């Protein structure tokens, strides 16, 4: 339907040189203009018809004349008359629109094409009738929406069917509102946009739907309940219509009631569901399976947010699952499963535990569990006296497994790495001094010759690992004492597997503890190298060429007393040949190095004896004491214990050990009467001429080469004695600097300076000792303060 529009009439008038003009013709729109001034240039109306003859004459004269052509003027005048609307135009137009809107809501065809309906709305907006039109459309929409939602009330159907009806109602509403909005688009563009308090047609429809849905609480609550049940069924591994869920949840979001009507109840139901599931599964499953289940549930809920739950719900949803399945069961998971996982080295399961615990900020609990596990497991290793020989290897294996777990399962977390170090330091010092001693013994075993099948790379790797344990030791002076004693044996007896490995280990110790720690160890190597040069010089000397007895070769190690361990001096009556050799060497050495004093350490000597048995010749590798005893049987077939003691001059206890090794060990070169494992007074010994062995050279295990309890005790006592000297020196050094100091501050500084564990009671004893020796004195006014005496 078209409306009259305003029009303007205009004409172009030309002025000629003559005074005559053609008469004014009637305008096409029926309006007339006055012609009181025929020659005037301002005229209103359409163009007049002109005679072509004058025009031709004018053109001809224009070519000849020199006068300029007069300018044409275009004048526009508006028609002052206002166009009027046809009668009942608004009502007629609305009836057409109303019938179309109702047909859309009822899904019926209508006789008007969309373009004419659009034009009708545009015409109403053009004539300022849009406000009433908007109200009429709103009323029609509200009636239909109310009716549609009321039809859902009281639907006694299955929840799934009910959700399908709600979804159909919503989908129909969306389609219908989109079509109505497309028809009345001019209303949105011209009316709504100019009035900020007026909603667009789409928003108006949503507001009406939201309003009438709230007026039908049964429909809304039943929809929410059905949605929650459907999600619960999916969590129980049942198949559900995810598309239906997605559409309905998008409906809640579009209506702006998602958070209030659905999300709150959804999160509550989620918490209840997983709280019950967590309690049930913790009782039924072991920890690895439970953690896999939790990981799966978190993945499911994350996927659920991608498929149909709104993204804004993801964070509180995942948080609710983590709280119910993880946070509430942290201690139960650790108590029930952490130790088995660590014992079984379950790298994957431990990594899963670490990842899940990090989600709920429970890594501190996991770290404490790790510390407790290390201390408890390590204590069993360290405190098991029956398996002391395997302690160091067990600690190395334990440390290696922990490092692997730390790297692969705990993502090299710095806090966890520090926990491993602190826990190891605690457990390795549970038994004071003993682990340090055993680590030294372990190194001795690895560095001693005879480790077949061990390459240099493997040996170097072992040294690096042992060095890690060494760092944890508090009493490093104990380690130094035993390591030095064992190193001395390896060097003196030529039992070191590799001099390069020995020097490499000393270099590592030097890096860890400084040059002062390894000064004596390096001095021992210098003595060995210097001794080789001295022996070469001795062999080339005139004394050696002219005076040495034939058939004997002797190598002498000249040791600096301060570098080497302290050995007890043991007298022995050497055979004449050895005495001669010692005297000649002493003469040579003192002639070369005047002012020095040589003292023979007979307990460290070893020999190779050539022996004739009835079944063949053999070479016996024995200690010096064993050699002295065996050489007695060159002149006698049978000797008593007392005879041997008198002839050799060996100390009683050492002699018994020597005879025991010769007559009661695996290599029985002597025979003892009566038979027995111990050597008693009155026992008699004779040479075992029938001795046989498959090897030509046979090593007779020397007792002095095995460490005895007495040796351990004496080494430990020397360490304690050295510690007392260090404490005394530290006290004097501090007091000399401070002059006056309280007991508390003095003890605090001592703890900072001393590198070995010490008890306050021991410090107090050393302070008292220095007071007695007049290095310090108590202040007369305050006995808790000490004064330094110069």
PDB file of C-alpha atoms in Angstrom, residues 394-669:
ATOM      1  CA  UNK A 394      72.040 -49.575  49.542  1.00  0.00           C
ATOM      2  CA  UNK A 395      72.199 -45.820  50.191  1.00  0.00           C
ATOM      3  CA  UNK A 396      73.554 -45.218  46.695  1.00  0.00           C
ATOM      4  CA  UNK A 397      70.757 -47.289  45.133  1.00  0.00           C
ATOM      5  CA  UNK A 398      68.204 -45.509  47.307  1.00  0.00           C
ATOM      6  CA  UNK A 399      69.567 -42.087  46.335  1.00  0.00           C
ATOM      7  CA  UNK A 400      69.597 -43.012  42.634  1.00  0.00           C
ATOM      8  CA  UNK A 401      65.962 -44.118  42.768  1.00  0.00           C
ATOM      9  CA  UNK A 402      64.978 -40.906  44.555  1.00  0.00           C
ATOM     10  CA  UNK A 403      66.785 -38.816  41.957  1.00  0.00           C
ATOM     11  CA  UNK A 404      64.942 -40.609  39.175  1.00  0.00           C
ATOM     12  CA  UNK A 405      61.587 -40.011  40.885  1.00  0.00           C
ATOM     13  CA  UNK A 406      62.540 -36.367  41.436  1.00  0.00           C
ATOM     14  CA  UNK A 407      63.450 -35.845  37.793  1.00  0.00           C
ATOM     15  CA  UNK A 408      60.656 -37.802  36.094  1.00  0.00           C
ATOM     16  CA  UNK A 409      57.766 -37.636  38.571  1.00  0.00           C
ATOM     17  CA  UNK A 410      58.271 -34.429  40.522  1.00  0.00           C
ATOM     18  CA  UNK A 411      59.374 -32.290  37.547  1.00  0.00           C
ATOM     19  CA  UNK A 412      62.678 -31.381  39.232  1.00  0.00           C
ATOM     20  CA  UNK A 413      60.820 -29.270  41.772  1.00  0.00           C
ATOM     21  CA  UNK A 414      63.469 -27.336  43.687  1.00  0.00           C
ATOM     22  CA  UNK A 415      61.656 -27.694  46.996  1.00  0.00           C
ATOM     23  CA  UNK A 416      61.467 -31.480  46.580  1.00  0.00           C
ATOM     24  CA  UNK A 417      65.163 -31.591  45.661  1.00  0.00           C
ATOM     25  CA  UNK A 418      66.066 -29.738  48.857  1.00  0.00           C
ATOM     26  CA  UNK A 419      63.846 -32.104  50.832  1.00  0.00           C
ATOM     27  CA  UNK A 420      65.752 -35.108  49.479  1.00  0.00           C
ATOM     28  CA  UNK A 421      69.065 -33.493  50.455  1.00  0.00           C
ATOM     29  CA  UNK A 422      67.917 -32.524  53.949  1.00  0.00           C
ATOM     30  CA  UNK A 423      66.384 -35.944  54.617  1.00  0.00           C
ATOM     31  CA  UNK A 424      69.520 -37.731  53.433  1.00  0.00           C
ATOM     32  CA  UNK A 425      71.704 -35.564  55.611  1.00  0.00           C
ATOM     33  CA  UNK A 426      69.502 -36.421  58.580  1.00  0.00           C
ATOM     34  CA  UNK A 427      69.479 -40.179  58.059  1.00  0.00           C
ATOM     35  CA  UNK A 428      73.148 -40.549  57.157  1.00  0.00           C
ATOM     36  CA  UNK A 429      74.127 -38.932  60.458  1.00  0.00           C
ATOM     37  CA  UNK A 430      71.782 -41.021  62.611  1.00  0.00           C
ATOM     38  CA  UNK A 431      74.745 -43.196  63.574  1.00  0.00           C
ATOM     39  CA  UNK A 432      77.504 -40.843  64.466  1.00  0.00           C
ATOM     40  CA  UNK A 433      80.764 -41.535  62.605  1.00  0.00           C
ATOM     41  CA  UNK A 434      79.871 -45.058  61.446  1.00  0.00           C
ATOM     42  CA  UNK A 435      78.479 -44.090  58.003  1.00  0.00           C
ATOM     43  CA  UNK A 436      81.551 -41.918  57.402  1.00  0.00           C
ATOM     44  CA  UNK A 437      83.773 -44.899  58.194  1.00  0.00           C
ATOM     45  CA  UNK A 438      81.759 -47.231  55.959  1.00  0.00           C
ATOM     46  CA  UNK A 439      81.858 -44.781  53.044  1.00  0.00           C
ATOM     47  CA  UNK A 440      85.649 -44.703  53.348  1.00  0.00           C
ATOM     48  CA  UNK A 441      85.665 -48.531  53.375  1.00  0.00           C
ATOM     49  CA  UNK A 442      83.404 -48.627  50.311  1.00  0.00           C
ATOM     50  CA  UNK A 443      85.796 -46.376  48.431  1.00  0.00           C
ATOM     51  CA  UNK A 444      88.692 -48.568  49.521  1.00  0.00           C
ATOM     52  CA  UNK A 445      86.917 -51.583  48.107  1.00  0.00           C
ATOM     53  CA  UNK A 446      86.255 -49.841  44.784  1.00  0.00           C
ATOM     54  CA  UNK A 447      89.741 -48.380  44.446  1.00  0.00           C
ATOM     55  CA  UNK A 448      91.520 -51.565  45.477  1.00  0.00           C
ATOM     56  CA  UNK A 449      92.930 -53.795  42.745  1.00  0.00           C
ATOM     57  CA  UNK A 450      90.891 -56.871  41.922  1.00  0.00           C
ATOM     58  CA  UNK A 451      87.602 -55.272  40.832  1.00  0.00           C
ATOM     59  CA  UNK A 452      87.288 -57.218  37.639  1.00  0.00           C
ATOM     60  CA  UNK A 453      84.826 -56.094  34.992  1.00  0.00           C
ATOM     61  CA  UNK A 454      84.758 -52.472  36.149  1.00  0.00           C
ATOM     62  CA  UNK A 455      85.727 -49.938  33.504  1.00  0.00           C
ATOM     63  CA  UNK A 456      87.306 -46.581  34.261  1.00  0.00           C
ATOM     64  CA  UNK A 457      84.065 -44.814  33.301  1.00  0.00           C
ATOM     65  CA  UNK A 458      82.041 -46.963  35.706  1.00  0.00           C
ATOM     66  CA  UNK A 459      84.600 -46.397  38.467  1.00  0.00           C
ATOM     67  CA  UNK A 460      84.498 -42.632  37.884  1.00  0.00           C
ATOM     68  CA  UNK A 461      80.694 -42.686  37.970  1.00  0.00           C
ATOM     69  CA  UNK A 462      80.768 -44.606  41.259  1.00  0.00           C
ATOM     70  CA  UNK A 463      83.180 -42.075  42.767  1.00  0.00           C
ATOM     71  CA  UNK A 464      80.825 -39.242  41.787  1.00  0.00           C
ATOM     72  CA  UNK A 465      77.868 -40.970  43.427  1.00  0.00           C
ATOM     73  CA  UNK A 466      79.815 -41.686  46.615  1.00  0.00           C
ATOM     74  CA  UNK A 467      80.865 -38.059  46.707  1.00  0.00           C
ATOM     75  CA  UNK A 468      77.177 -37.124  46.980  1.00  0.00           C
ATOM     76  CA  UNK A 469      76.908 -39.189  50.161  1.00  0.00           C
ATOM     77  CA  UNK A 470      80.159 -37.663  51.390  1.00  0.00           C
ATOM     78  CA  UNK A 471      78.597 -34.193  51.184  1.00  0.00           C
ATOM     79  CA  UNK A 472      75.905 -35.230  53.654  1.00  0.00           C
ATOM     80  CA  UNK A 473      78.404 -36.406  56.287  1.00  0.00           C
ATOM     81  CA  UNK A 474      78.849 -34.047  59.197  1.00  0.00           C
ATOM     82  CA  UNK A 475      81.937 -35.787  60.633  1.00  0.00           C
ATOM     83  CA  UNK A 476      84.156 -35.431  57.582  1.00  0.00           C
ATOM     84  CA  UNK A 477      87.225 -35.746  59.792  1.00  0.00           C
ATOM     85  CA  UNK A 478      86.215 -39.331  60.578  1.00  0.00           C
ATOM     86  CA  UNK A 479      85.976 -40.063  56.864  1.00  0.00           C
ATOM     87  CA  UNK A 480      89.389 -38.467  56.327  1.00  0.00           C
ATOM     88  CA  UNK A 481      91.024 -40.596  59.028  1.00  0.00           C
ATOM     89  CA  UNK A 482      89.720 -43.914  57.673  1.00  0.00           C
ATOM     90  CA  UNK A 483      90.220 -42.944  54.042  1.00  0.00           C
ATOM     91  CA  UNK A 484      93.825 -41.972  54.765  1.00  0.00           C
ATOM     92  CA  UNK A 485      94.477 -45.272  56.577  1.00  0.00           C
ATOM     93  CA  UNK A 486      93.026 -47.316  53.706  1.00  0.00           C
ATOM     94  CA  UNK A 487      94.823 -45.237  51.089  1.00  0.00           C
ATOM     95  CA  UNK A 488      98.083 -45.881  52.923  1.00  0.00           C
ATOM     96  CA  UNK A 489      97.546 -49.636  52.709  1.00  0.00           C
ATOM     97  CA  UNK A 490      96.713 -49.452  49.015  1.00  0.00           C
ATOM     98  CA  UNK A 491      99.808 -47.421  48.256  1.00  0.00           C
ATOM     99  CA  UNK A 492     102.207 -49.398  50.460  1.00  0.00           C
ATOM    100  CA  UNK A 493     100.996 -52.797  49.344  1.00  0.00           C
ATOM    101  CA  UNK A 494     100.646 -51.786  45.687  1.00  0.00           C
ATOM    102  CA  UNK A 495      96.964 -52.693  45.741  1.00  0.00           C
ATOM    103  CA  UNK A 496      95.552 -49.572  44.104  1.00  0.00           C
ATOM    104  CA  UNK A 497      93.459 -50.338  41.031  1.00  0.00           C
ATOM    105  CA  UNK A 498      94.322 -47.073  39.309  1.00  0.00           C
ATOM    106  CA  UNK A 499      96.586 -44.233  40.372  1.00  0.00           C
ATOM    107  CA  UNK A 500      94.579 -41.942  38.069  1.00  0.00           C
ATOM    108  CA  UNK A 501      91.370 -42.887  39.892  1.00  0.00           C
ATOM    109  CA  UNK A 502      93.091 -42.290  43.237  1.00  0.00           C
ATOM    110  CA  UNK A 503      94.207 -38.824  42.171  1.00  0.00           C
ATOM    111  CA  UNK A 504      90.786 -38.095  40.687  1.00  0.00           C
ATOM    112  CA  UNK A 505      89.137 -38.896  44.005  1.00  0.00           C
ATOM    113  CA  UNK A 506      91.567 -36.685  45.920  1.00  0.00           C
ATOM    114  CA  UNK A 507      90.891 -33.889  43.420  1.00  0.00           C
ATOM    115  CA  UNK A 508      87.151 -34.236  44.064  1.00  0.00           C
ATOM    116  CA  UNK A 509      87.695 -34.144  47.837  1.00  0.00           C
ATOM    117  CA  UNK A 510      89.884 -31.086  47.408  1.00  0.00           C
ATOM    118  CA  UNK A 511      87.131 -29.337  45.468  1.00  0.00           C
ATOM    119  CA  UNK A 512      84.580 -30.202  48.159  1.00  0.00           C
ATOM    120  CA  UNK A 513      86.595 -29.463  51.307  1.00  0.00           C
ATOM    121  CA  UNK A 514      89.581 -27.371  50.289  1.00  0.00           C
ATOM    122  CA  UNK A 515      93.305 -28.021  50.037  1.00  0.00           C
ATOM    123  CA  UNK A 516      93.760 -28.324  53.800  1.00  0.00           C
ATOM    124  CA  UNK A 517      91.557 -31.431  53.827  1.00  0.00           C
ATOM    125  CA  UNK A 518      93.637 -33.224  51.184  1.00  0.00           C
ATOM    126  CA  UNK A 519      97.069 -31.864  52.069  1.00  0.00           C
ATOM    127  CA  UNK A 520      98.167 -35.066  53.836  1.00  0.00           C
ATOM    128  CA  UNK A 521      96.664 -37.300  51.153  1.00  0.00           C
ATOM    129  CA  UNK A 522      98.608 -35.493  48.454  1.00  0.00           C
ATOM    130  CA  UNK A 523     101.740 -35.771  50.616  1.00  0.00           C
ATOM    131  CA  UNK A 524     101.345 -39.554  50.680  1.00  0.00           C
ATOM    132  CA  UNK A 525     101.473 -39.676  46.885  1.00  0.00           C
ATOM    133  CA  UNK A 526     104.584 -37.504  46.889  1.00  0.00           C
ATOM    134  CA  UNK A 527     106.259 -39.919  49.318  1.00  0.00           C
ATOM    135  CA  UNK A 528     105.484 -42.910  47.088  1.00  0.00           C
ATOM    136  CA  UNK A 529     106.896 -41.188  44.008  1.00  0.00           C
ATOM    137  CA  UNK A 530     109.950 -40.015  45.929  1.00  0.00           C
ATOM    138  CA  UNK A 531     110.469 -43.519  47.318  1.00  0.00           C
ATOM    139  CA  UNK A 532     110.663 -44.905  43.766  1.00  0.00           C
ATOM    140  CA  UNK A 533     113.440 -42.451  42.973  1.00  0.00           C
ATOM    141  CA  UNK A 534     115.275 -43.311  46.221  1.00  0.00           C
ATOM    142  CA  UNK A 535     115.088 -47.051  45.465  1.00  0.00           C
ATOM    143  CA  UNK A 536     116.452 -46.485  41.959  1.00  0.00           C
ATOM    144  CA  UNK A 537     119.321 -44.402  43.384  1.00  0.00           C
ATOM    145  CA  UNK A 538     119.997 -47.055  46.022  1.00  0.00           C
ATOM    146  CA  UNK A 539     120.265 -49.826  43.447  1.00  0.00           C
ATOM    147  CA  UNK A 540     122.781 -47.746  41.500  1.00  0.00           C
ATOM    148  CA  UNK A 541     124.811 -46.883  44.627  1.00  0.00           C
ATOM    149  CA  UNK A 542     128.161 -48.467  45.520  1.00  0.00           C
ATOM    150  CA  UNK A 543     126.773 -49.746  48.840  1.00  0.00           C
ATOM    151  CA  UNK A 544     124.118 -51.774  47.049  1.00  0.00           C
ATOM    152  CA  UNK A 545     126.504 -53.230  44.491  1.00  0.00           C
ATOM    153  CA  UNK A 546     129.175 -54.284  46.987  1.00  0.00           C
ATOM    154  CA  UNK A 547     127.508 -55.015  50.322  1.00  0.00           C
ATOM    155  CA  UNK A 548     123.992 -56.418  49.646  1.00  0.00           C
ATOM    156  CA  UNK A 549     123.512 -60.167  50.225  1.00  0.00           C
ATOM    157  CA  UNK A 550     122.721 -62.109  47.090  1.00  0.00           C
ATOM    158  CA  UNK A 551     119.328 -63.627  46.362  1.00  0.00           C
ATOM    159  CA  UNK A 552     117.322 -60.920  48.120  1.00  0.00           C
ATOM    160  CA  UNK A 553     115.478 -58.000  46.581  1.00  0.00           C
ATOM    161  CA  UNK A 554     114.082 -55.343  48.863  1.00  0.00           C
ATOM    162  CA  UNK A 555     112.051 -52.203  48.142  1.00  0.00           C
ATOM    163  CA  UNK A 556     111.805 -49.515  50.796  1.00  0.00           C
ATOM    164  CA  UNK A 557     109.084 -46.848  51.175  1.00  0.00           C
ATOM    165  CA  UNK A 558     110.315 -43.766  52.983  1.00  0.00           C
ATOM    166  CA  UNK A 559     107.278 -42.121  54.617  1.00  0.00           C
ATOM    167  CA  UNK A 560     106.940 -38.639  56.083  1.00  0.00           C
ATOM    168  CA  UNK A 561     105.520 -39.053  59.578  1.00  0.00           C
ATOM    169  CA  UNK A 562     103.081 -36.104  59.358  1.00  0.00           C
ATOM    170  CA  UNK A 563     101.400 -37.343  56.175  1.00  0.00           C
ATOM    171  CA  UNK A 564     100.737 -40.954  57.060  1.00  0.00           C
ATOM    172  CA  UNK A 565      98.560 -42.574  59.714  1.00  0.00           C
ATOM    173  CA  UNK A 566     100.171 -43.282  63.062  1.00  0.00           C
ATOM    174  CA  UNK A 567     101.293 -46.899  63.301  1.00  0.00           C
ATOM    175  CA  UNK A 568     102.289 -48.624  66.562  1.00  0.00           C
ATOM    176  CA  UNK A 569     105.969 -49.549  66.729  1.00  0.00           C
ATOM    177  CA  UNK A 570     106.351 -53.347  66.884  1.00  0.00           C
ATOM    178  CA  UNK A 571     109.735 -54.987  67.474  1.00  0.00           C
ATOM    179  CA  UNK A 572     110.728 -58.180  65.713  1.00  0.00           C
ATOM    180  CA  UNK A 573     113.945 -60.170  65.418  1.00  0.00           C
ATOM    181  CA  UNK A 574     114.592 -60.162  61.707  1.00  0.00           C
ATOM    182  CA  UNK A 575     116.681 -62.792  59.914  1.00  0.00           C
ATOM    183  CA  UNK A 576     120.309 -61.828  59.466  1.00  0.00           C
ATOM    184  CA  UNK A 577     119.939 -61.171  55.726  1.00  0.00           C
ATOM    185  CA  UNK A 578     117.163 -58.611  56.300  1.00  0.00           C
ATOM    186  CA  UNK A 579     119.075 -56.889  59.086  1.00  0.00           C
ATOM    187  CA  UNK A 580     122.054 -56.481  56.778  1.00  0.00           C
ATOM    188  CA  UNK A 581     119.825 -55.052  54.046  1.00  0.00           C
ATOM    189  CA  UNK A 582     118.245 -52.546  56.460  1.00  0.00           C
ATOM    190  CA  UNK A 583     121.620 -51.366  57.741  1.00  0.00           C
ATOM    191  CA  UNK A 584     123.020 -50.829  54.243  1.00  0.00           C
ATOM    192  CA  UNK A 585     119.932 -48.866  53.122  1.00  0.00           C
ATOM    193  CA  UNK A 586     120.029 -46.742  56.289  1.00  0.00           C
ATOM    194  CA  UNK A 587     123.661 -45.909  55.655  1.00  0.00           C
ATOM    195  CA  UNK A 588     122.859 -44.877  52.062  1.00  0.00           C
ATOM    196  CA  UNK A 589     119.847 -42.789  52.994  1.00  0.00           C
ATOM    197  CA  UNK A 590     121.463 -40.867  55.840  1.00  0.00           C
ATOM    198  CA  UNK A 591     124.470 -40.126  53.660  1.00  0.00           C
ATOM    199  CA  UNK A 592     122.133 -38.578  51.116  1.00  0.00           C
ATOM    200  CA  UNK A 593     119.704 -36.857  53.523  1.00  0.00           C
ATOM    201  CA  UNK A 594     121.643 -35.785  56.595  1.00  0.00           C
ATOM    202  CA  UNK A 595     119.809 -34.817  59.753  1.00  0.00           C
ATOM    203  CA  UNK A 596     116.938 -37.227  59.243  1.00  0.00           C
ATOM    204  CA  UNK A 597     115.961 -40.189  61.374  1.00  0.00           C
ATOM    205  CA  UNK A 598     114.675 -43.490  60.011  1.00  0.00           C
ATOM    206  CA  UNK A 599     112.349 -45.701  62.049  1.00  0.00           C
ATOM    207  CA  UNK A 600     111.397 -49.068  60.553  1.00  0.00           C
ATOM    208  CA  UNK A 601     107.687 -49.970  60.582  1.00  0.00           C
ATOM    209  CA  UNK A 602     107.890 -53.750  60.600  1.00  0.00           C
ATOM    210  CA  UNK A 603     104.125 -54.182  60.778  1.00  0.00           C
ATOM    211  CA  UNK A 604     103.766 -52.734  57.243  1.00  0.00           C
ATOM    212  CA  UNK A 605     106.337 -55.032  55.578  1.00  0.00           C
ATOM    213  CA  UNK A 606     105.419 -57.848  53.185  1.00  0.00           C
ATOM    214  CA  UNK A 607     107.492 -60.507  51.448  1.00  0.00           C
ATOM    215  CA  UNK A 608     107.441 -63.194  48.800  1.00  0.00           C
ATOM    216  CA  UNK A 609     109.070 -66.484  49.990  1.00  0.00           C
ATOM    217  CA  UNK A 610     110.173 -69.269  47.686  1.00  0.00           C
ATOM    218  CA  UNK A 611     109.208 -72.559  49.304  1.00  0.00           C
ATOM    219  CA  UNK A 612     110.018 -76.204  48.460  1.00  0.00           C
ATOM    220  CA  UNK A 613     107.167 -78.618  49.129  1.00  0.00           C
ATOM    221  CA  UNK A 614     107.348 -82.355  48.462  1.00  0.00           C
ATOM    222  CA  UNK A 615     104.957 -81.908  45.541  1.00  0.00           C
ATOM    223  CA  UNK A 616     106.636 -78.889  43.988  1.00  0.00           C
ATOM    224  CA  UNK A 617     107.888 -75.362  44.490  1.00  0.00           C
ATOM    225  CA  UNK A 618     105.608 -72.479  45.406  1.00  0.00           C
ATOM    226  CA  UNK A 619     105.858 -68.767  46.095  1.00  0.00           C
ATOM    227  CA  UNK A 620     104.112 -67.512  49.214  1.00  0.00           C
ATOM    228  CA  UNK A 621     103.009 -63.859  49.449  1.00  0.00           C
ATOM    229  CA  UNK A 622     103.082 -63.153  53.190  1.00  0.00           C
ATOM    230  CA  UNK A 623     103.518 -60.369  55.719  1.00  0.00           C
ATOM    231  CA  UNK A 624     106.898 -59.648  57.298  1.00  0.00           C
ATOM    232  CA  UNK A 625     105.819 -61.320  60.545  1.00  0.00           C
ATOM    233  CA  UNK A 626     104.629 -64.416  58.668  1.00  0.00           C
ATOM    234  CA  UNK A 627     107.936 -64.521  56.794  1.00  0.00           C
ATOM    235  CA  UNK A 628     109.949 -64.330  60.033  1.00  0.00           C
ATOM    236  CA  UNK A 629     107.949 -67.216  61.521  1.00  0.00           C
ATOM    237  CA  UNK A 630     108.205 -69.399  58.386  1.00  0.00           C
ATOM    238  CA  UNK A 631     111.950 -68.872  58.056  1.00  0.00           C
ATOM    239  CA  UNK A 632     112.400 -70.442  61.500  1.00  0.00           C
ATOM    240  CA  UNK A 633     111.407 -73.771  59.978  1.00  0.00           C
ATOM    241  CA  UNK A 634     114.482 -73.738  57.727  1.00  0.00           C
ATOM    242  CA  UNK A 635     116.446 -74.840  60.788  1.00  0.00           C
ATOM    243  CA  UNK A 636     113.808 -76.829  62.761  1.00  0.00           C
ATOM    244  CA  UNK A 637     111.057 -79.313  61.850  1.00  0.00           C
ATOM    245  CA  UNK A 638     108.875 -78.631  64.892  1.00  0.00           C
ATOM    246  CA  UNK A 639     108.562 -75.621  67.202  1.00  0.00           C
ATOM    247  CA  UNK A 640     106.344 -74.758  70.131  1.00  0.00           C
ATOM    248  CA  UNK A 641     104.470 -71.464  70.554  1.00  0.00           C
ATOM    249  CA  UNK A 642     106.959 -70.398  73.216  1.00  0.00           C
ATOM    250  CA  UNK A 643     109.946 -71.256  71.009  1.00  0.00           C
ATOM    251  CA  UNK A 644     108.581 -69.165  68.174  1.00  0.00           C
ATOM    252  CA  UNK A 645     107.830 -66.236  70.496  1.00  0.00           C
ATOM    253  CA  UNK A 646     111.335 -66.271  71.909  1.00  0.00           C
ATOM    254  CA  UNK A 647     112.968 -66.582  68.487  1.00  0.00           C
ATOM    255  CA  UNK A 648     110.978 -63.823  66.782  1.00  0.00           C
ATOM    256  CA  UNK A 649     110.306 -61.368  69.616  1.00  0.00           C
ATOM    257  CA  UNK A 650     106.845 -60.666  68.154  1.00  0.00           C
ATOM    258  CA  UNK A 651     104.273 -59.320  70.600  1.00  0.00           C
ATOM    259  CA  UNK A 652     102.049 -62.102  71.994  1.00  0.00           C
ATOM    260  CA  UNK A 653      98.712 -61.094  70.477  1.00  0.00           C
ATOM    261  CA  UNK A 654     100.230 -60.344  67.077  1.00  0.00           C
ATOM    262  CA  UNK A 655     102.062 -63.663  67.105  1.00  0.00           C
ATOM    263  CA  UNK A 656      98.886 -65.597  67.822  1.00  0.00           C
ATOM    264  CA  UNK A 657      97.150 -63.897  64.865  1.00  0.00           C
ATOM    265  CA  UNK A 658     100.165 -64.633  62.651  1.00  0.00           C
ATOM    266  CA  UNK A 659     100.276 -68.353  63.578  1.00  0.00           C
ATOM    267  CA  UNK A 660      96.514 -68.578  63.219  1.00  0.00           C
ATOM    268  CA  UNK A 661      96.737 -67.276  59.651  1.00  0.00           C
ATOM    269  CA  UNK A 662      99.480 -69.814  58.790  1.00  0.00           C
ATOM    270  CA  UNK A 663      98.048 -72.914  60.491  1.00  0.00           C
ATOM    271  CA  UNK A 664      94.285 -72.381  60.787  1.00  0.00           C
ATOM    272  CA  UNK A 665      93.328 -70.439  57.656  1.00  0.00           C
ATOM    273  CA  UNK A 666      92.604 -71.546  54.120  1.00  0.00           C
ATOM    274  CA  UNK A 667      96.309 -71.796  53.239  1.00  0.00           C
ATOM    275  CA  UNK A 668      97.771 -74.086  55.921  1.00  0.00           C
ATOM    276  CA  UNK A 669     101.507 -73.935  55.386  1.00  0.00           C
TER     277      UNK A 669
END
